[in-house]
Coordinates of C-alpha atoms in Angstrom, one line a residue:
M1 CA -53.0 98.6 117.7
A2 CA -55.6 96.5 119.4
R3 CA -55.8 92.7 119.6
H4 CA -58.9 91.1 118.2
L5 CA -60.1 87.5 118.8
I6 CA -62.8 86.5 116.3
T7 CA -64.8 83.3 116.3
S8 CA -67.4 82.1 113.8
A9 CA -70.1 79.6 114.9
I10 CA -68.7 76.3 114.1
P11 CA -70.5 74.4 111.2
Y12 CA -71.9 71.0 111.8
I13 CA -70.0 68.1 110.2
N14 CA -72.9 66.3 108.5
G15 CA -72.7 67.7 105.0
I16 CA -71.9 70.7 102.9
K17 CA -73.4 74.0 104.1
H18 CA -75.6 76.2 102.0
L19 CA -75.2 80.0 101.3
G20 CA -77.6 80.8 104.2
N21 CA -75.2 79.1 106.6
L22 CA -72.3 80.9 105.1
V23 CA -73.6 84.4 105.4
G24 CA -74.9 83.8 108.9
S25 CA -71.5 83.4 110.5
Q26 CA -68.3 82.6 108.6
L27 CA -68.5 85.1 105.8
P28 CA -69.2 88.3 107.9
A29 CA -66.6 87.1 110.4
D30 CA -64.0 86.9 107.6
L31 CA -65.0 90.4 106.4
Y32 CA -64.4 91.8 109.9
A33 CA -61.1 89.9 110.3
R34 CA -59.8 91.0 106.9
Y35 CA -60.8 94.6 107.7
L36 CA -59.0 94.7 111.0
R37 CA -55.9 93.1 109.6
G38 CA -56.0 95.8 106.8
R39 CA -56.1 98.5 109.5
G40 CA -53.0 97.0 111.2
H41 CA -54.6 95.2 114.1
E42 CA -53.4 91.8 115.5
V43 CA -56.1 89.3 114.8
L44 CA -56.7 85.7 115.7
F45 CA -59.6 84.3 113.7
L46 CA -60.7 80.8 114.6
C47 CA -63.3 78.3 113.4
A48 CA -63.7 74.6 113.5
T49 CA -66.1 71.7 112.6
D50 CA -68.7 70.6 115.2
E51 CA -68.3 66.8 115.0
H52 CA -70.1 65.2 117.9
G53 CA -73.7 64.0 118.4
T54 CA -76.3 61.9 116.7
P55 CA -76.3 63.7 113.4
A56 CA -72.7 62.8 112.8
E57 CA -73.4 59.1 113.6
L58 CA -76.4 59.0 111.3
A59 CA -74.6 60.7 108.4
A60 CA -71.6 58.3 108.8
A61 CA -74.0 55.3 108.8
K62 CA -75.7 56.6 105.7
A63 CA -72.3 57.0 104.0
G64 CA -71.3 53.5 105.2
K65 CA -68.3 54.7 107.1
P66 CA -67.0 54.7 110.6
V67 CA -68.0 57.9 112.2
D68 CA -64.4 59.0 112.9
E69 CA -63.4 58.4 109.3
Y70 CA -66.5 60.2 108.0
C71 CA -65.8 63.2 110.2
A72 CA -62.1 63.4 109.1
E73 CA -63.2 63.3 105.4
M74 CA -65.9 66.0 105.9
W75 CA -63.5 68.2 107.8
Q76 CA -61.3 68.2 104.8
V77 CA -64.2 69.0 102.5
Q78 CA -65.4 71.9 104.7
A79 CA -61.8 73.2 105.1
D80 CA -61.3 73.1 101.3
L81 CA -64.6 75.0 100.7
A82 CA -63.6 77.6 103.3
D83 CA -60.4 78.1 101.3
G84 CA -62.4 78.3 98.1
F85 CA -64.5 81.2 99.6
G86 CA -61.4 83.0 100.8
L87 CA -62.2 82.5 104.5
S88 CA -59.0 83.6 106.2
F89 CA -59.0 81.5 109.3
D90 CA -55.8 81.5 111.3
H91 CA -56.8 77.9 112.2
Y92 CA -59.7 75.6 111.3
G93 CA -60.0 73.1 114.0
R94 CA -62.1 70.1 115.0
S95 CA -64.3 69.7 118.1
S96 CA -63.1 66.0 118.1
S97 CA -59.5 67.1 118.8
P98 CA -57.7 65.7 121.8
Q99 CA -57.3 69.3 123.0
N100 CA -61.1 69.7 123.1
H101 CA -61.6 66.4 124.8
K102 CA -59.2 67.4 127.6
L103 CA -60.6 70.9 128.0
T104 CA -64.2 69.8 128.0
Q105 CA -63.4 67.3 130.7
H106 CA -61.5 69.9 132.7
F107 CA -64.5 72.3 132.6
A108 CA -66.9 69.5 133.8
G109 CA -64.5 68.8 136.7
V110 CA -64.2 72.4 137.9
L111 CA -68.0 73.0 137.5
A112 CA -68.6 69.9 139.6
D113 CA -66.1 71.1 142.2
N114 CA -68.0 74.4 142.3
G115 CA -71.4 72.7 143.0
L116 CA -72.8 73.5 139.5
I117 CA -73.2 70.0 138.2
E118 CA -75.8 67.6 139.5
E119 CA -76.5 64.0 138.6
R120 CA -80.2 63.4 138.0
A121 CA -82.2 60.3 137.2
E122 CA -84.6 61.1 134.5
T123 CA -86.8 59.4 131.9
Q124 CA -85.8 59.9 128.3
M125 CA -87.5 59.0 125.1
Y126 CA -86.6 55.6 123.7
S127 CA -87.5 54.4 120.2
H128 CA -88.2 50.7 119.9
K129 CA -87.8 50.8 116.2
D130 CA -84.5 52.6 116.3
G131 CA -83.3 50.6 119.3
R132 CA -81.8 53.6 121.0
F133 CA -82.5 56.6 123.2
L134 CA -83.3 59.6 121.0
P135 CA -81.5 62.9 121.5
D136 CA -84.0 65.7 121.9
R137 CA -83.3 67.1 118.4
Y138 CA -84.4 63.7 116.9
I139 CA -87.8 63.9 118.3
E140 CA -90.4 66.2 116.6
G141 CA -94.0 67.0 117.3
T142 CA -96.4 69.9 117.8
C143 CA -95.2 72.7 120.0
P144 CA -97.5 73.1 123.0
N145 CA -96.7 76.8 123.1
C146 CA -97.4 78.0 119.6
G147 CA -98.8 75.0 117.7
F148 CA -95.9 74.7 115.3
E149 CA -96.0 71.2 113.9
S150 CA -92.3 70.6 113.4
A151 CA -91.0 71.6 116.9
R152 CA -88.0 69.6 118.1
G153 CA -87.5 68.0 121.5
D154 CA -85.2 70.7 122.7
Q155 CA -86.6 73.9 121.2
C156 CA -89.3 75.2 118.9
D157 CA -87.7 76.9 115.9
N158 CA -90.9 78.9 115.4
C159 CA -91.3 80.6 118.9
T160 CA -87.8 79.6 120.2
K161 CA -89.3 78.3 123.5
Q162 CA -87.0 75.7 125.2
L163 CA -88.7 72.4 125.4
D164 CA -88.4 68.8 126.6
P165 CA -89.5 65.9 124.4
V166 CA -92.3 65.0 126.8
D167 CA -93.8 68.5 126.2
L168 CA -94.4 67.8 122.5
I169 CA -97.8 66.8 121.2
N170 CA -97.8 63.7 119.0
P171 CA -94.0 63.1 119.1
H172 CA -92.2 60.9 116.6
S173 CA -88.7 59.8 115.8
T174 CA -87.2 61.8 112.9
I175 CA -84.8 58.9 112.2
S176 CA -87.5 56.3 111.5
G177 CA -90.7 58.2 111.7
S178 CA -91.9 55.8 114.4
T179 CA -94.3 56.9 117.1
D180 CA -93.6 53.7 119.1
L181 CA -91.8 55.7 121.8
E182 CA -91.5 55.2 125.5
M183 CA -89.9 57.0 128.4
R184 CA -87.1 55.0 130.0
E185 CA -85.1 55.9 133.1
T186 CA -81.4 57.0 132.6
K187 CA -79.0 59.1 134.6
H188 CA -77.5 62.3 133.3
L189 CA -75.4 65.3 134.4
Y190 CA -77.0 68.7 134.5
L191 CA -75.3 72.1 134.5
L192 CA -77.1 74.2 137.1
Q193 CA -77.6 77.3 134.9
S194 CA -80.4 78.5 137.1
K195 CA -77.9 79.2 139.9
L196 CA -76.0 81.5 137.6
K197 CA -79.0 83.4 136.2
D198 CA -78.4 86.7 138.0
E199 CA -74.7 86.7 137.2
I200 CA -75.3 85.9 133.5
E201 CA -78.0 88.6 133.3
A202 CA -75.8 91.2 135.0
W203 CA -73.0 90.4 132.5
I204 CA -75.4 90.7 129.5
D205 CA -76.7 94.1 130.9
Q206 CA -73.1 95.4 131.1
Q207 CA -72.6 94.9 127.3
E208 CA -72.9 98.0 125.2
G209 CA -74.2 98.2 121.7
W210 CA -75.1 94.6 121.2
P211 CA -77.6 94.0 118.4
V212 CA -81.2 94.0 119.5
L213 CA -81.5 90.6 117.9
T214 CA -78.9 89.2 120.3
T215 CA -80.1 90.7 123.5
S216 CA -83.8 90.1 122.9
I217 CA -83.2 86.4 122.3
A218 CA -81.0 86.1 125.5
K219 CA -83.6 88.0 127.6
K220 CA -86.4 85.8 126.3
W221 CA -84.6 82.7 127.4
L222 CA -83.8 84.3 130.8
H223 CA -87.3 85.3 131.6
D224 CA -89.9 83.3 129.6
G225 CA -91.9 80.9 131.7
D226 CA -89.9 79.7 134.6
G227 CA -86.8 81.5 133.4
L228 CA -83.3 80.0 132.7
Q229 CA -83.4 76.3 133.1
D230 CA -80.8 73.8 134.2
R231 CA -79.4 72.0 131.1
G232 CA -78.5 68.3 130.6
I233 CA -74.9 68.1 129.5
T234 CA -74.6 64.3 128.9
R235 CA -76.1 61.9 126.4
D236 CA -76.4 58.1 125.9
L237 CA -74.2 58.0 122.8
S238 CA -70.9 56.4 121.8
W239 CA -69.5 59.2 119.7
G240 CA -68.3 62.3 121.6
V241 CA -66.2 63.4 124.5
P242 CA -66.3 60.7 127.1
V243 CA -67.7 61.9 130.4
K244 CA -64.9 62.4 132.9
R245 CA -64.4 64.6 135.9
G246 CA -61.2 66.2 134.8
D247 CA -58.8 63.3 134.4
E248 CA -60.8 61.0 136.6
D249 CA -63.6 58.6 135.6
W250 CA -67.1 59.7 136.7
P251 CA -68.8 56.8 138.5
G252 CA -72.2 56.0 137.0
M253 CA -71.4 57.9 133.8
E254 CA -69.7 55.0 132.0
G255 CA -70.4 54.8 128.3
K256 CA -71.9 58.3 128.1
V257 CA -70.5 61.4 126.4
F258 CA -70.9 65.1 126.9
Y259 CA -73.8 66.8 125.0
V260 CA -72.5 68.4 121.8
W261 CA -73.7 71.8 122.9
F262 CA -71.5 71.6 126.0
D263 CA -68.3 70.7 124.2
A264 CA -68.8 72.6 120.9
P265 CA -68.3 76.2 122.3
I266 CA -65.3 75.0 124.4
E267 CA -63.7 74.1 121.0
Y268 CA -63.2 77.9 120.5
I269 CA -60.6 77.8 123.2
A270 CA -59.3 74.3 122.2
C271 CA -59.0 75.6 118.7
A272 CA -56.4 78.1 119.8
Q273 CA -54.5 75.3 121.5
E274 CA -54.6 73.4 118.2
W275 CA -53.3 76.5 116.5
V276 CA -50.3 76.5 118.7
D277 CA -49.8 72.8 118.5
A278 CA -49.9 73.0 114.7
G279 CA -46.9 75.4 114.9
K280 CA -48.9 78.4 113.8
G281 CA -48.8 80.4 117.0
D282 CA -46.8 80.4 120.2
D283 CA -49.2 81.4 123.0
W284 CA -52.9 80.6 123.1
A285 CA -53.4 81.7 126.7
R286 CA -52.7 85.4 125.9
W287 CA -55.9 85.3 123.8
W288 CA -58.1 83.3 126.2
R289 CA -57.0 83.8 129.8
T290 CA -57.3 87.2 131.4
D291 CA -54.5 86.4 133.9
E292 CA -52.1 85.8 131.0
G293 CA -52.7 88.8 128.8
A294 CA -56.2 88.4 127.4
E295 CA -57.6 91.3 129.3
D296 CA -56.7 93.7 126.5
V297 CA -58.3 91.4 123.8
R298 CA -61.5 92.4 122.2
Y299 CA -63.5 89.2 121.5
T300 CA -66.2 89.2 118.8
Q301 CA -68.5 86.2 117.9
F302 CA -70.5 85.8 114.7
M303 CA -73.5 83.5 114.4
G304 CA -77.0 83.0 113.2
K305 CA -79.9 83.8 115.5
D306 CA -80.6 80.1 116.3
N307 CA -77.2 79.8 118.0
V308 CA -77.6 82.9 120.2
P309 CA -79.1 81.2 123.3
F310 CA -76.2 78.8 123.7
H311 CA -73.6 81.6 123.2
T312 CA -75.3 84.2 125.5
L313 CA -76.3 81.7 128.2
S314 CA -74.9 78.2 128.2
F315 CA -71.3 78.9 127.1
P316 CA -71.0 81.9 129.4
A317 CA -72.5 79.7 132.2
T318 CA -69.6 77.3 131.6
L319 CA -67.0 80.1 131.7
I320 CA -68.5 82.0 134.7
G321 CA -69.3 78.9 136.6
S322 CA -65.7 77.6 136.3
G323 CA -64.5 80.5 138.4
E324 CA -61.4 80.7 136.2
P325 CA -60.2 83.8 134.4
W326 CA -61.5 83.0 130.9
K327 CA -62.0 85.7 128.3
R328 CA -65.7 86.3 127.6
V329 CA -67.2 87.7 124.4
D330 CA -67.3 91.5 124.1
Y331 CA -69.6 91.7 121.1
L332 CA -71.9 89.1 119.7
K333 CA -73.0 89.8 116.1
S334 CA -76.1 87.7 115.3
F335 CA -77.9 87.4 111.9
N336 CA -81.4 86.6 110.8
Y337 CA -82.0 84.0 108.1
L338 CA -81.3 84.2 104.4
N339 CA -84.2 82.6 102.6
Y340 CA -84.2 81.1 99.1
D341 CA -86.4 82.3 96.3
G342 CA -89.8 82.4 98.1
G343 CA -89.0 79.7 100.6
Q344 CA -86.3 78.3 102.8
F345 CA -83.0 76.7 102.0
S346 CA -83.4 73.0 102.6
T347 CA -80.4 70.7 103.1
S348 CA -82.6 67.6 103.2
R349 CA -84.4 68.5 100.0
G350 CA -81.4 70.0 98.2
R351 CA -83.2 73.3 97.8
G352 CA -81.0 76.3 97.3
V353 CA -77.3 76.8 96.5
F354 CA -74.7 75.0 98.5
M355 CA -71.1 76.1 98.9
D356 CA -69.6 73.6 96.5
Q357 CA -72.1 74.2 93.8
A358 CA -71.7 78.0 94.1
L359 CA -68.0 77.7 93.4
E360 CA -68.7 75.4 90.4
I361 CA -70.6 78.1 88.6
L362 CA -69.0 81.4 89.6
P363 CA -65.9 82.7 91.4
A364 CA -66.1 83.3 95.2
D365 CA -66.1 87.1 94.9
Y366 CA -69.5 87.2 93.1
W367 CA -71.1 85.3 96.1
R368 CA -69.1 87.2 98.7
W369 CA -70.2 90.6 97.4
W370 CA -73.9 89.7 97.0
L371 CA -74.2 87.9 100.3
L372 CA -72.5 90.6 102.3
S373 CA -74.2 93.5 100.6
R374 CA -77.5 91.8 101.3
A375 CA -76.6 90.3 104.7
P376 CA -79.7 89.6 106.9
E377 CA -78.9 91.9 109.7
T378 CA -82.1 93.6 110.8
S379 CA -84.5 91.1 109.3
D380 CA -84.6 87.9 107.2
S381 CA -83.5 88.5 103.6
E382 CA -84.1 86.6 100.5
F383 CA -81.9 85.3 97.7
T384 CA -83.5 85.5 94.2
W385 CA -81.7 84.8 91.0
E386 CA -83.0 88.0 89.5
Q387 CA -81.7 90.2 92.3
F388 CA -78.4 88.3 92.3
Q389 CA -78.0 88.9 88.6
T390 CA -79.0 92.6 88.8
D391 CA -76.6 93.4 91.7
V392 CA -73.6 91.5 90.4
N393 CA -73.9 93.0 86.9
K394 CA -74.5 96.5 88.2
D395 CA -72.1 96.7 91.2
L396 CA -69.2 94.5 90.2
A397 CA -69.3 94.6 86.4
D398 CA -70.7 98.0 85.5
V399 CA -69.3 100.1 88.4
L400 CA -66.0 98.6 89.6
G401 CA -65.0 96.5 86.7
N402 CA -65.9 99.1 84.1
F403 CA -63.9 101.8 85.9
V404 CA -60.8 99.7 86.0
S405 CA -61.2 98.7 82.3
R406 CA -61.8 102.2 81.0
V407 CA -58.9 103.7 82.9
T408 CA -56.2 101.2 82.2
K409 CA -57.1 100.7 78.5
F410 CA -57.3 104.4 77.8
C411 CA -53.9 105.0 79.5
R412 CA -52.4 102.2 77.4
S413 CA -53.8 103.5 74.2
K414 CA -53.0 107.2 74.7
F415 CA -49.9 107.2 76.9
S416 CA -48.4 103.8 77.8
E417 CA -48.6 101.1 80.5
A418 CA -47.1 103.5 83.0
V419 CA -48.6 106.2 85.2
P420 CA -48.5 109.3 83.0
A421 CA -46.7 112.5 84.0
G422 CA -47.9 116.1 83.6
G423 CA -50.8 118.3 84.6
T424 CA -52.1 119.2 88.0
F425 CA -55.3 118.5 89.9
G426 CA -58.1 121.0 89.5
A427 CA -61.4 121.7 91.2
A428 CA -63.0 118.4 90.1
E429 CA -60.1 116.3 91.4
E430 CA -60.1 118.2 94.7
A431 CA -63.9 117.6 95.0
L432 CA -63.5 113.9 94.4
I433 CA -60.7 113.7 97.0
E434 CA -62.9 115.4 99.6
E435 CA -65.9 113.1 98.7
L436 CA -63.8 110.0 99.0
Q437 CA -62.3 111.1 102.3
T438 CA -65.9 111.6 103.7
R439 CA -67.0 108.3 102.3
L440 CA -63.9 106.5 103.7
A441 CA -64.7 107.8 107.2
A442 CA -68.3 106.5 106.9
Y443 CA -67.0 103.2 105.6
E444 CA -64.6 102.8 108.5
K445 CA -67.3 103.8 111.0
A446 CA -69.7 101.1 109.6
M447 CA -67.0 98.5 109.5
D448 CA -65.9 99.2 113.1
A449 CA -69.5 98.8 114.1
I450 CA -69.8 95.6 112.1
E451 CA -72.7 97.1 110.1
V452 CA -72.2 94.9 107.1
R453 CA -74.8 96.2 104.6
K454 CA -74.0 99.8 105.4
S455 CA -70.3 99.1 104.8
A456 CA -71.0 97.6 101.4
T457 CA -73.2 100.6 100.6
E458 CA -70.3 103.0 101.4
L459 CA -67.7 101.0 99.5
R460 CA -69.9 100.9 96.4
A461 CA -70.5 104.6 96.7
M462 CA -66.7 105.1 96.6
W463 CA -66.5 103.0 93.4
A464 CA -69.4 105.0 91.9
A465 CA -67.7 108.3 92.8
G466 CA -64.7 107.3 90.6
N467 CA -67.0 106.4 87.8
E468 CA -69.0 109.7 88.0
Y469 CA -65.7 111.7 88.1
L470 CA -64.4 109.8 85.1
Q471 CA -67.6 110.4 83.2
A472 CA -67.7 114.1 84.0
A473 CA -64.0 114.7 83.5
A474 CA -64.0 112.8 80.1
P475 CA -60.2 112.5 79.7
W476 CA -60.8 111.0 76.3
K477 CA -62.1 114.4 75.2
V478 CA -59.7 116.5 77.2
F479 CA -56.8 114.6 75.7
R480 CA -57.4 116.1 72.3
E481 CA -56.9 119.7 73.5
N482 CA -54.8 119.3 76.7
P483 CA -53.0 115.9 77.0
E484 CA -51.2 117.0 80.1
Q485 CA -54.5 117.6 81.9
A486 CA -55.8 114.3 80.7
A487 CA -52.6 112.7 82.1
A488 CA -53.4 114.2 85.6
Q489 CA -56.9 112.8 85.4
I490 CA -55.7 109.3 84.5
R491 CA -52.9 109.5 87.1
L492 CA -55.6 110.1 89.7
A493 CA -57.8 107.3 88.3
L494 CA -55.0 104.8 88.3
N495 CA -54.2 105.5 91.9
L496 CA -57.9 105.1 92.7
I497 CA -57.6 101.5 91.4
R498 CA -55.0 100.8 94.1
I499 CA -57.2 102.5 96.7
Y500 CA -60.2 100.5 95.6
A501 CA -58.2 97.3 95.8
V502 CA -57.2 97.9 99.4
L503 CA -60.6 99.0 100.6
S504 CA -62.4 96.2 98.7
A505 CA -60.2 93.4 100.0
P506 CA -62.4 92.5 102.9
F507 CA -65.4 92.0 100.5
I508 CA -63.7 90.7 97.3
P509 CA -60.2 89.5 98.2
N510 CA -59.5 87.7 94.9
A511 CA -60.4 90.7 92.7
S512 CA -58.4 92.9 95.1
A513 CA -55.3 90.8 94.6
K514 CA -55.8 90.9 90.8
L515 CA -56.0 94.7 90.9
L516 CA -52.9 95.0 93.1
S517 CA -51.0 92.7 90.7
A518 CA -52.1 94.6 87.7
M519 CA -51.0 97.8 89.3
N520 CA -47.7 96.2 90.0
T521 CA -47.7 97.1 93.7
L522 CA -47.3 95.4 97.0
D523 CA -48.5 98.5 98.8
T524 CA -51.6 97.4 100.7
G525 CA -51.3 100.3 103.2
W526 CA -54.7 101.5 104.3
P527 CA -55.5 104.8 102.5
S528 CA -56.3 106.8 105.6
D529 CA -55.4 110.1 103.9
I530 CA -56.9 110.0 100.4
R531 CA -54.9 113.1 99.4
D532 CA -51.7 111.1 100.0
A533 CA -53.1 107.9 98.7
V534 CA -53.9 109.4 95.2
T535 CA -50.1 109.9 94.7
A536 CA -49.0 106.4 96.0
L537 CA -48.3 105.2 92.4
P538 CA -45.9 107.8 91.1
E539 CA -45.4 109.1 87.6
G540 CA -43.7 106.5 85.5
H541 CA -44.9 103.5 87.7
V542 CA -45.4 100.6 85.3
F543 CA -48.7 98.6 85.4
T544 CA -50.5 96.1 83.2
V545 CA -54.0 96.1 81.9
P546 CA -55.9 93.4 83.8
D547 CA -58.2 90.9 82.3
N548 CA -61.9 91.6 82.7
L549 CA -62.6 91.6 86.4
F550 CA -66.2 90.4 86.3
D551 CA -68.2 88.8 83.6
K552 CA -71.9 89.7 83.5
I553 CA -74.4 87.0 84.3
T554 CA -76.7 86.4 81.3
D555 CA -80.4 85.8 81.4
E556 CA -79.8 82.3 80.1
Q557 CA -77.4 81.5 82.9
R558 CA -79.8 82.9 85.4
D559 CA -82.7 80.8 84.2
T560 CA -80.6 77.7 84.0
W561 CA -79.3 78.1 87.6
A562 CA -82.8 78.9 88.9
E563 CA -84.1 75.6 87.5
R564 CA -81.1 73.6 88.6
F565 CA -81.3 74.7 92.2
A566 CA -85.1 74.6 92.6
G567 CA -85.2 71.4 94.7
T568 CA -82.9 68.5 93.8
R569 CA -79.3 68.7 94.7
G570 CA -77.1 68.1 91.6

C-alpha cells in the first residue's frame, strides 16, 4: 500500500469560517484521506491554524485580549468545529508553534546562505491615523489593471494581478478608512523568487494531470507582466516569527517578523514535527525528507484558488531554494468559490452559514453530503436553501435512508432481527451485483482522481440501484408466495447496507458508523468484490433496526434559515 501525505490549506485564526471556506480545502481533503484509509493506505493528514499577521492582532484587539491568548482560544474553537464536522486530521497544529518558529528561521538562514535573500530599503505605506505601517492587505484601492475598486495592496482578487500598495489608485486604510497615508522608508528581506523562475516552471511542467485551474493560475503569475517577482518576507509587526538567520540574530532586522505567507506553508512541515512531539507519531522526517524515506510518499494539497499562487510558486521557491531534500507536492487540488444565495459569503457582514451555525441546525453529514456533491471544482457554485433542501431530502432521506428503513423493518416484521436463511440469488440479483461492481469501479476511479462531484454521483447511483432493485423485486409481495425467495432478496439487501456504510464513510462518516452499528458488524473491509461482499453478513447474523437516518428538511425550516442567514450573524 502507498503512503499518502495530505495537507489542507490552513485556515486563518481570526474567526469562525463559513461553508465556502470549508468546502474549498478541509472537507475535500478529509474525503480523500478517509477514502485512502478505507482502501488500506497509510495516510498522514495534517492541518493547522494560520495565526500570524495583522488580522490576528486586530481581531485580538477587538476582542480585548492579548494576541497570544486570543489565538489559543480561537485554535480551540476551530479544532472543536473540525471535530464537529468529522474532519479526521492526524494532527491539527498551530503556525505559532515553537517548531514552526525554529523551522521558519532555519529556512531563512539556508536561503540567505544560498544567495536567495536580499535586504532592501523600501518605502512602505504608513497610516498617520492608525499610527503604524500598513501591511499590503490592509490597504485597498482601485486596481490599475482592471479597475476593480476593492483591490488589496498585494493582489487584486478580481484579476489576480500581483500588486504593490503604491500601484493602487485612491488607496485607503481598511483599518480606519483613512486616506492620510504616506510612504516611509523601512528595510525588509526579499526572497529572490525571480532567480528560481526557470526551475519552478520546469517543476510545474513536470506535473501530470494537475487541474487546469491550478496550472493556469501558476502560469499567469509566472508570465504576466514582468513575470515572477521577488517577494518581501518580513513585516514591521510584533506578532509573528522573529526574524533570525537560523539561530543567529539578523542585524538590522530587530523588531521585525517574517511575513505570514512565508511562515504559514512551512507550518505543514512543522505540523508533522508537532504530531511527533505530541506523541502521535514517531518519525516526521520519513514523510517530509526525501533522504529519509519520503521519496515514496505521494503528497496532495487541497486549497481554494486564491491560495494557489503561494503554493505553486512561493512555498516551492522556499523548498527548492533551500537546496535541501524536502518533499514537494505531487498533486495540488484547487477549488473555485462557493457563493451564497445570489451573492458571496461575507464574514464581515455575517452573510451566509458559518461552521458553528451549521452544526446548530443540522448534523454534519447533511452539510458534508451537499457541499461535496456540489463542490466547486470546474467553476464557482452556489448554495441556495431550495437546492440544499431538495438534494438532502432526495439523496439522503429518500434514497439511502428509505432503503435502510424499508429493508430492516420488513425483515423484522416478516422474519426477525437476523439475516434470514433460505432461497438463492436469481437473474435480478446477479444483474444488481454486476451493476454495483461496474459502479464501484467508476467510484474508485473518480475518488483516485479526486473528482469529488463525480464520486458523489457514482455513490448515489449505487444507493439508487439498491432502491430500484428493491422496488422491482418487491419482497413484500414475493413473501406471500415464496418466503424463501423473499429471504434471499432481503439477505442481499441487508448486506448492501454494510456495503453502503463502508463506501459512504468518506462522505457521511456519522451515518456510516450508525449503519455499521445497526448491522452489528466491525467489518469495514473495502468491498472490492461485490459478489463476496453481499455474503459478508451470513445467515443468522443479528442486527438492529436503526433510528431514522435522515429527517427531511421542511419548507418552514428552509424559509426560517434563509431569513436567519441573509445578512446578520446570529
